[in-house]
Amino acid sequence: VAEQLPDDGRAESVEEGALLTTGEMARRSSNTLRTVRFYEEEGILHPVRRTEGGHRLFDPRELERLTLVTDMRSAGLSLDEIKHVLDVKQRSGSASGAAREATAILNRRIEALRDKLAVLTRLQEDLTETTNVMTACLDCTDSAFPHRCESCRVMVQPSLPRSMRVLWSAQGCRSGGTG
Amino acid sequence: VAEQLPDDGRAESVEEGALLTTGEMARRSSNTLRTVRFYEEEGILHPVRRTEGGHRLFDPRELERLTLVTDMRSAGLSLDEIKHVLDVKQRSGSASGAAREATAILNRRIEALRDKLAVLTRLQEDLTETTNVMTACLDCTDSAFPHRCESCRVMVQPSLPRSMRVLWSAQGCRSGGTG
DNA sequence: TTGCTCCTCACGTCACGTGAGGTGGC
DNA sequence: TTGCTCCTCACGTCACGTGAGGTGGC
């Protein structure tokens, strides 16, 4: 098990109390302490300062940055790609240039996201359809199981979902023997 | 660059020609040769046989298995989780038991997929909204750029998308100096 | 003072990537 | 025979995970 995070609970004072610890950053973004530290090492996050004891303190706006990074990671972007996106404004000399480049990058990312969403939606539908079809197997006592399911009326249907074909075919129960 | 894959093109004969090479498996599933080999080492894919020269030959049904694995990986499942799913039928003693366990596992996966789809959809919308808002910056020549964008009327709007706030704030252009 | 939180190394892991160097097969 | 495809090591990489051992701070 990883280092534990406590649960939340206490108001903050106005000036310094508004700063977030590594643990608060981690908890509020559903990341681990290690990930927050790693992102700092990588130059993605920047604490405003450290306490005397070396504890990082972050501006609340870094939390918003962290949640964006987290979602982009979940969408499959590498940290280098994310750094590139986060650095557009810095790199560009003019507002219009920065806006143009940012828009171009984001549009490519939106396209990739659209494709990924399509794949995952199809997978979700495929798995759901398999659970539906599989209800017909819940009371099965046929001795065809597990080796001859493929000739069963349930499996002979046209347009069986892919995950049903893969999970329930004879390949779904390899002999594993040595011969 | 990785090992190159040629493009497709030639019909197969009936018996042996119906078998797929590693390259065909890779190309038709948008994976690399290395990934197909790796999945075989991991026991996820099984060639029907090897040629005398050691070339793997796969049953076309292994391609369907591979595409399912590929989509599940894209959905964020680990190879161990995928092996677990693929092995349900094998593990279970009865058809009803296998169907029950498979349904339970798939339902958990469908739930996780639903959550992931929600996150990615929100991200897509957020990025899209940022490209919309950013059109207002395409002709900007204001000297507020890049350090005081936050007081610009474009940035002062309520309900600015998160990615706009993160990319266009003053944090979006760190000094990076040594002092 | 006790506990819980945070710290820094530093090695481990997962899922492949990336050559090097060699052979297969139409 | 030429080229393109596939092969096996084997080390590298990315994004962290996982302790070990120690300190901070209310």
Coordinates of N, CA and C in Angstrom, one line a residue, chain B residues 1 18-19 42 58 64:
Chain B
V1 N 12.8 5.5 -35.0 CA 11.5 4.9 -35.5 C 11.5 3.4 -35.3
A18 N -5.0 -18.8 -44.5 CA -5.9 -18.0 -43.6 C -5.2 -17.6 -42.3
L19 N -4.1 -18.2 -42.1 CA -3.4 -17.8 -40.8 C -2.7 -16.5 -41.0
E42 N 3.5 -13.0 -22.7 CA 2.7 -12.9 -21.5 C 1.5 -13.9 -21.4
F58 N -0.9 -17.1 -36.7 CA -2.1 -17.0 -35.8 C -3.4 -17.3 -36.5
E64 N -9.2 -11.1 -33.3 CA -10.4 -10.5 -32.5 C -10.0 -10.4 -31.0

